[in-house]
Amino acid sequence: MPVEVKGALELRKALQKFTPDLAKEIRKEIAGLLKPVVSRAKGYVPNNSPIRNWDRSSATARFPEWDAKAAKAGIGYKTTPSRPNNEGFRALARIVNASASGAIYETAGRKHPYGREQAPMAMTYNNQGPTGKMIRSGSKNQSMSNNPGAGDLFIQAMNQYSTIVNAADSVGRGRPSQKMKGRAIFRAWKEDYGKTNAAVVKAIETSRAKFYKEVGYNG
């Protein structure tokens, strides 16, 4: 969940350099605005594993183990600028989930609502030639599961707790992200109806006015 304002990054740098107390004040204000949304998002993370055995560790598993406590704790806010996206935009404030399993719960099915296409089988080879052993071989956009419906079953299990919610129309002022869909963070943002986004933008613009006054700029 990003909040973007034209010229906000330059303003933040100027605040840090010339009025550090004002910079600290705006970060604190933005944090206070984001905390209620963070709290609501944490409430949308299920306490139990959304799918059977996801919360059981495996020595060979490459898939992150479900951890409800970590998924909830991983939801937080950042008031430091993000890295530029492909279009060069940065987010000045955002809500994120640092938990791997929490991020999967948030976004599973966002790109592929019925799961990824099953990867094809391919022969394995060694120095002597074909081994006679077949494995699934494909791209990261394909499923390696031998169950052709595994992805769909996984997503439907997530959807029992919450379906994917599109919060793009709840951004209000500011530039909406292209990935405003999810089950916890974006559901909370959707239900906020853009109020927090508008408040953050207003806080940034108020800090801009205060900064201009502090440095005697009348432009």
PDB file of N, CA, C and O in Angstrom, residues 170-218:
ATOM      1  N   SER A 170      -9.745   3.148  -3.776  1.00  0.00           N
ATOM      2  CA  SER A 170      -9.830   3.736  -2.437  1.00  0.00           C
ATOM      3  C   SER A 170      -8.575   4.516  -2.074  1.00  0.00           C
ATOM      4  O   SER A 170      -8.285   4.744  -0.909  1.00  0.00           O
ATOM      5  N   VAL A 171      -7.814   4.898  -3.099  1.00  0.00           N
ATOM      6  CA  VAL A 171      -6.580   5.633  -2.849  1.00  0.00           C
ATOM      7  C   VAL A 171      -6.856   7.103  -2.579  1.00  0.00           C
ATOM      8  O   VAL A 171      -6.208   7.737  -1.762  1.00  0.00           O
ATOM      9  N   GLY A 172      -7.844   7.671  -3.259  1.00  0.00           N
ATOM     10  CA  GLY A 172      -8.087   9.105  -3.101  1.00  0.00           C
ATOM     11  C   GLY A 172      -7.006   9.880  -3.812  1.00  0.00           C
ATOM     12  O   GLY A 172      -6.538   9.501  -4.876  1.00  0.00           O
ATOM     13  N   ARG A 173      -6.549  10.948  -3.209  1.00  0.00           N
ATOM     14  CA  ARG A 173      -5.491  11.758  -3.809  1.00  0.00           C
ATOM     15  C   ARG A 173      -4.177  11.002  -3.735  1.00  0.00           C
ATOM     16  O   ARG A 173      -3.887  10.281  -2.810  1.00  0.00           O
ATOM     17  N   GLY A 174      -3.342  11.204  -4.733  1.00  0.00           N
ATOM     18  CA  GLY A 174      -2.100  10.463  -4.806  1.00  0.00           C
ATOM     19  C   GLY A 174      -2.170   9.495  -5.972  1.00  0.00           C
ATOM     20  O   GLY A 174      -3.212   9.314  -6.587  1.00  0.00           O
ATOM     21  N   ARG A 175      -1.079   8.879  -6.291  1.00  0.00           N
ATOM     22  CA  ARG A 175      -1.030   7.987  -7.436  1.00  0.00           C
ATOM     23  C   ARG A 175      -1.234   6.548  -6.984  1.00  0.00           C
ATOM     24  O   ARG A 175      -0.469   6.018  -6.201  1.00  0.00           O
ATOM     25  N   PRO A 176      -2.277   5.841  -7.474  1.00  0.00           N
ATOM     26  CA  PRO A 176      -2.513   4.466  -7.062  1.00  0.00           C
ATOM     27  C   PRO A 176      -1.463   3.516  -7.601  1.00  0.00           C
ATOM     28  O   PRO A 176      -0.944   3.690  -8.700  1.00  0.00           O
ATOM     29  N   SER A 177      -1.138   2.497  -6.836  1.00  0.00           N
ATOM     30  CA  SER A 177      -0.213   1.469  -7.288  1.00  0.00           C
ATOM     31  C   SER A 177      -0.918   0.548  -8.271  1.00  0.00           C
ATOM     32  O   SER A 177      -2.136   0.452  -8.280  1.00  0.00           O
ATOM     33  N   GLN A 178      -0.126  -0.154  -9.070  1.00  0.00           N
ATOM     34  CA  GLN A 178      -0.689  -1.104 -10.010  1.00  0.00           C
ATOM     35  C   GLN A 178      -1.011  -2.437  -9.328  1.00  0.00           C
ATOM     36  O   GLN A 178      -1.600  -3.318  -9.933  1.00  0.00           O
ATOM     37  N   LYS A 179      -0.606  -2.587  -8.066  1.00  0.00           N
ATOM     38  CA  LYS A 179      -0.799  -3.861  -7.364  1.00  0.00           C
ATOM     39  C   LYS A 179      -1.560  -3.644  -6.058  1.00  0.00           C
ATOM     40  O   LYS A 179      -1.106  -4.017  -4.978  1.00  0.00           O
ATOM     41  N   MET A 180      -2.718  -3.045  -6.156  1.00  0.00           N
ATOM     42  CA  MET A 180      -3.508  -2.724  -4.967  1.00  0.00           C
ATOM     43  C   MET A 180      -4.536  -3.813  -4.659  1.00  0.00           C
ATOM     44  O   MET A 180      -5.700  -3.534  -4.407  1.00  0.00           O
ATOM     45  N   LYS A 181      -4.112  -5.081  -4.717  1.00  0.00           N
ATOM     46  CA  LYS A 181      -5.035  -6.187  -4.479  1.00  0.00           C
ATOM     47  C   LYS A 181      -4.478  -7.128  -3.423  1.00  0.00           C
ATOM     48  O   LYS A 181      -3.305  -7.495  -3.473  1.00  0.00           O
ATOM     49  N   GLY A 182      -5.332  -7.529  -2.453  1.00  0.00           N
ATOM     50  CA  GLY A 182      -4.888  -8.454  -1.435  1.00  0.00           C
ATOM     51  C   GLY A 182      -5.984  -8.794  -0.447  1.00  0.00           C
ATOM     52  O   GLY A 182      -7.120  -8.309  -0.553  1.00  0.00           O
ATOM     53  N   ARG A 183      -5.639  -9.635   0.544  1.00  0.00           N
ATOM     54  CA  ARG A 183      -6.636 -10.145   1.492  1.00  0.00           C
ATOM     55  C   ARG A 183      -6.609  -9.470   2.855  1.00  0.00           C
ATOM     56  O   ARG A 183      -7.585  -9.559   3.599  1.00  0.00           O
ATOM     57  N   ALA A 184      -5.520  -8.868   3.242  1.00  0.00           N
ATOM     58  CA  ALA A 184      -5.414  -8.294   4.584  1.00  0.00           C
ATOM     59  C   ALA A 184      -5.106  -6.799   4.521  1.00  0.00           C
ATOM     60  O   ALA A 184      -5.947  -5.964   4.847  1.00  0.00           O
ATOM     61  N   ILE A 185      -3.902  -6.456   4.064  1.00  0.00           N
ATOM     62  CA  ILE A 185      -3.510  -5.045   3.969  1.00  0.00           C
ATOM     63  C   ILE A 185      -4.430  -4.285   3.021  1.00  0.00           C
ATOM     64  O   ILE A 185      -4.955  -3.214   3.360  1.00  0.00           O
ATOM     65  N   PHE A 186      -4.660  -4.842   1.845  1.00  0.00           N
ATOM     66  CA  PHE A 186      -5.458  -4.126   0.850  1.00  0.00           C
ATOM     67  C   PHE A 186      -6.945  -4.158   1.180  1.00  0.00           C
ATOM     68  O   PHE A 186      -7.689  -3.261   0.805  1.00  0.00           O
ATOM     69  N   ARG A 187      -7.369  -5.195   1.903  1.00  0.00           N
ATOM     70  CA  ARG A 187      -8.762  -5.216   2.369  1.00  0.00           C
ATOM     71  C   ARG A 187      -8.973  -4.094   3.390  1.00  0.00           C
ATOM     72  O   ARG A 187      -9.969  -3.358   3.336  1.00  0.00           O
ATOM     73  N   ALA A 188      -8.020  -3.958   4.303  1.00  0.00           N
ATOM     74  CA  ALA A 188      -8.110  -2.886   5.303  1.00  0.00           C
ATOM     75  C   ALA A 188      -8.071  -1.520   4.634  1.00  0.00           C
ATOM     76  O   ALA A 188      -8.787  -0.593   5.021  1.00  0.00           O
ATOM     77  N   TRP A 189      -7.224  -1.396   3.606  1.00  0.00           N
ATOM     78  CA  TRP A 189      -7.103  -0.111   2.891  1.00  0.00           C
ATOM     79  C   TRP A 189      -8.386   0.199   2.133  1.00  0.00           C
ATOM     80  O   TRP A 189      -8.834   1.343   2.103  1.00  0.00           O
ATOM     81  N   LYS A 190      -8.992  -0.831   1.543  1.00  0.00           N
ATOM     82  CA  LYS A 190     -10.248  -0.655   0.815  1.00  0.00           C
ATOM     83  C   LYS A 190     -11.339  -0.150   1.758  1.00  0.00           C
ATOM     84  O   LYS A 190     -12.099   0.772   1.428  1.00  0.00           O
ATOM     85  N   GLU A 191     -11.402  -0.745   2.947  1.00  0.00           N
ATOM     86  CA  GLU A 191     -12.444  -0.389   3.911  1.00  0.00           C
ATOM     87  C   GLU A 191     -12.195   0.960   4.576  1.00  0.00           C
ATOM     88  O   GLU A 191     -13.064   1.481   5.264  1.00  0.00           O
ATOM     89  N   ASP A 192     -11.011   1.510   4.354  1.00  0.00           N
ATOM     90  CA  ASP A 192     -10.695   2.842   4.870  1.00  0.00           C
ATOM     91  C   ASP A 192     -11.268   3.935   3.959  1.00  0.00           C
ATOM     92  O   ASP A 192     -11.332   5.103   4.347  1.00  0.00           O
ATOM     93  N   TYR A 193     -11.657   3.552   2.750  1.00  0.00           N
ATOM     94  CA  TYR A 193     -12.283   4.464   1.774  1.00  0.00           C
ATOM     95  C   TYR A 193     -11.426   5.684   1.435  1.00  0.00           C
ATOM     96  O   TYR A 193     -11.942   6.772   1.175  1.00  0.00           O
ATOM     97  N   GLY A 194     -10.117   5.517   1.472  1.00  0.00           N
ATOM     98  CA  GLY A 194      -9.220   6.600   1.077  1.00  0.00           C
ATOM     99  C   GLY A 194      -9.001   7.678   2.122  1.00  0.00           C
ATOM    100  O   GLY A 194      -8.284   8.653   1.871  1.00  0.00           O
ATOM    101  N   LYS A 195      -9.598   7.514   3.309  1.00  0.00           N
ATOM    102  CA  LYS A 195      -9.478   8.562   4.335  1.00  0.00           C
ATOM    103  C   LYS A 195      -8.035   8.724   4.819  1.00  0.00           C
ATOM    104  O   LYS A 195      -7.549   9.849   4.986  1.00  0.00           O
ATOM    105  N   THR A 196      -7.357   7.593   5.051  1.00  0.00           N
ATOM    106  CA  THR A 196      -5.977   7.677   5.538  1.00  0.00           C
ATOM    107  C   THR A 196      -5.060   8.225   4.464  1.00  0.00           C
ATOM    108  O   THR A 196      -4.179   9.044   4.743  1.00  0.00           O
ATOM    109  N   ASN A 197      -5.251   7.787   3.222  1.00  0.00           N
ATOM    110  CA  ASN A 197      -4.434   8.304   2.132  1.00  0.00           C
ATOM    111  C   ASN A 197      -4.571   9.826   2.037  1.00  0.00           C
ATOM    112  O   ASN A 197      -3.576  10.557   1.918  1.00  0.00           O
ATOM    113  N   ALA A 198      -5.811  10.309   2.113  1.00  0.00           N
ATOM    114  CA  ALA A 198      -6.056  11.754   2.035  1.00  0.00           C
ATOM    115  C   ALA A 198      -5.410  12.479   3.208  1.00  0.00           C
ATOM    116  O   ALA A 198      -4.854  13.576   3.054  1.00  0.00           O
ATOM    117  N   ALA A 199      -5.474  11.852   4.401  1.00  0.00           N
ATOM    118  CA  ALA A 199      -4.896  12.484   5.591  1.00  0.00           C
ATOM    119  C   ALA A 199      -3.379  12.556   5.498  1.00  0.00           C
ATOM    120  O   ALA A 199      -2.762  13.552   5.917  1.00  0.00           O
ATOM    121  N   VAL A 200      -2.764  11.500   4.939  1.00  0.00           N
ATOM    122  CA  VAL A 200      -1.308  11.500   4.777  1.00  0.00           C
ATOM    123  C   VAL A 200      -0.895  12.574   3.779  1.00  0.00           C
ATOM    124  O   VAL A 200       0.059  13.327   4.019  1.00  0.00           O
ATOM    125  N   VAL A 201      -1.607  12.650   2.661  1.00  0.00           N
ATOM    126  CA  VAL A 201      -1.300  13.675   1.656  1.00  0.00           C
ATOM    127  C   VAL A 201      -1.439  15.071   2.268  1.00  0.00           C
ATOM    128  O   VAL A 201      -0.590  15.944   2.061  1.00  0.00           O
ATOM    129  N   LYS A 202      -2.496  15.278   3.055  1.00  0.00           N
ATOM    130  CA  LYS A 202      -2.712  16.580   3.694  1.00  0.00           C
ATOM    131  C   LYS A 202      -1.585  16.884   4.673  1.00  0.00           C
ATOM    132  O   LYS A 202      -1.103  18.032   4.743  1.00  0.00           O
ATOM    133  N   ALA A 203      -1.146  15.875   5.424  1.00  0.00           N
ATOM    134  CA  ALA A 203      -0.058  16.080   6.391  1.00  0.00           C
ATOM    135  C   ALA A 203       1.229  16.479   5.675  1.00  0.00           C
ATOM    136  O   ALA A 203       1.973  17.356   6.144  1.00  0.00           O
ATOM    137  N   ILE A 204       1.487  15.846   4.533  1.00  0.00           N
ATOM    138  CA  ILE A 204       2.692  16.173   3.766  1.00  0.00           C
ATOM    139  C   ILE A 204       2.613  17.603   3.232  1.00  0.00           C
ATOM    140  O   ILE A 204       3.578  18.373   3.300  1.00  0.00           O
ATOM    141  N   GLU A 205       1.450  17.982   2.733  1.00  0.00           N
ATOM    142  CA  GLU A 205       1.295  19.329   2.182  1.00  0.00           C
ATOM    143  C   GLU A 205       1.353  20.386   3.286  1.00  0.00           C
ATOM    144  O   GLU A 205       1.868  21.490   3.069  1.00  0.00           O
ATOM    145  N   THR A 206       0.847  20.042   4.475  1.00  0.00           N
ATOM    146  CA  THR A 206       0.939  20.963   5.611  1.00  0.00           C
ATOM    147  C   THR A 206       2.396  21.149   6.016  1.00  0.00           C
ATOM    148  O   THR A 206       2.834  22.267   6.324  1.00  0.00           O
ATOM    149  N   SER A 207       3.163  20.047   6.006  1.00  0.00           N
ATOM    150  CA  SER A 207       4.586  20.148   6.355  1.00  0.00           C
ATOM    151  C   SER A 207       5.337  20.974   5.317  1.00  0.00           C
ATOM    152  O   SER A 207       6.282  21.689   5.649  1.00  0.00           O
ATOM    153  N   ARG A 208       4.888  20.900   4.059  1.00  0.00           N
ATOM    154  CA  ARG A 208       5.511  21.712   3.009  1.00  0.00           C
ATOM    155  C   ARG A 208       5.310  23.205   3.305  1.00  0.00           C
ATOM    156  O   ARG A 208       6.231  24.005   3.200  1.00  0.00           O
ATOM    157  N   ALA A 209       4.073  23.554   3.697  1.00  0.00           N
ATOM    158  CA  ALA A 209       3.770  24.950   4.020  1.00  0.00           C
ATOM    159  C   ALA A 209       4.585  25.420   5.224  1.00  0.00           C
ATOM    160  O   ALA A 209       5.103  26.554   5.248  1.00  0.00           O
ATOM    161  N   LYS A 210       4.704  24.562   6.234  1.00  0.00           N
ATOM    162  CA  LYS A 210       5.495  24.910   7.421  1.00  0.00           C
ATOM    163  C   LYS A 210       6.965  25.095   7.055  1.00  0.00           C
ATOM    164  O   LYS A 210       7.640  25.998   7.560  1.00  0.00           O
ATOM    165  N   PHE A 211       7.448  24.227   6.167  1.00  0.00           N
ATOM    166  CA  PHE A 211       8.844  24.315   5.750  1.00  0.00           C
ATOM    167  C   PHE A 211       9.108  25.628   5.019  1.00  0.00           C
ATOM    168  O   PHE A 211      10.091  26.318   5.281  1.00  0.00           O
ATOM    169  N   TYR A 212       8.229  25.977   4.098  1.00  0.00           N
ATOM    170  CA  TYR A 212       8.386  27.232   3.369  1.00  0.00           C
ATOM    171  C   TYR A 212       8.416  28.417   4.326  1.00  0.00           C
ATOM    172  O   TYR A 212       9.187  29.367   4.154  1.00  0.00           O
ATOM    173  N   LYS A 213       7.574  28.348   5.348  1.00  0.00           N
ATOM    174  CA  LYS A 213       7.528  29.442   6.327  1.00  0.00           C
ATOM    175  C   LYS A 213       8.814  29.492   7.135  1.00  0.00           C
ATOM    176  O   LYS A 213       9.353  30.575   7.391  1.00  0.00           O
ATOM    177  N   GLU A 214       9.330  28.332   7.507  1.00  0.00           N
ATOM    178  CA  GLU A 214      10.560  28.247   8.299  1.00  0.00           C
ATOM    179  C   GLU A 214      11.747  28.842   7.547  1.00  0.00           C
ATOM    180  O   GLU A 214      12.577  29.544   8.143  1.00  0.00           O
ATOM    181  N   VAL A 215      11.832  28.554   6.249  1.00  0.00           N
ATOM    182  CA  VAL A 215      12.993  29.015   5.478  1.00  0.00           C
ATOM    183  C   VAL A 215      12.756  30.333   4.783  1.00  0.00           C
ATOM    184  O   VAL A 215      13.627  30.825   4.071  1.00  0.00           O
ATOM    185  N   GLY A 216      11.550  30.890   4.963  1.00  0.00           N
ATOM    186  CA  GLY A 216      11.247  32.200   4.389  1.00  0.00           C
ATOM    187  C   GLY A 216      11.013  32.184   2.894  1.00  0.00           C
ATOM    188  O   GLY A 216      11.301  33.173   2.212  1.00  0.00           O
ATOM    189  N   TYR A 217      10.480  31.068   2.414  1.00  0.00           N
ATOM    190  CA  TYR A 217      10.206  30.953   0.980  1.00  0.00           C
ATOM    191  C   TYR A 217       8.772  31.394   0.696  1.00  0.00           C
ATOM    192  O   TYR A 217       7.828  30.895   1.307  1.00  0.00           O
ATOM    193  N   ASN A 218       8.583  32.290  -0.264  1.00  0.00           N
ATOM    194  CA  ASN A 218       7.270  32.825  -0.560  1.00  0.00           C
ATOM    195  C   ASN A 218       6.721  32.394  -1.919  1.00  0.00           C
ATOM    196  O   ASN A 218       5.669  32.865  -2.348  1.00  0.00           O
TER     197      ASN A 218
END
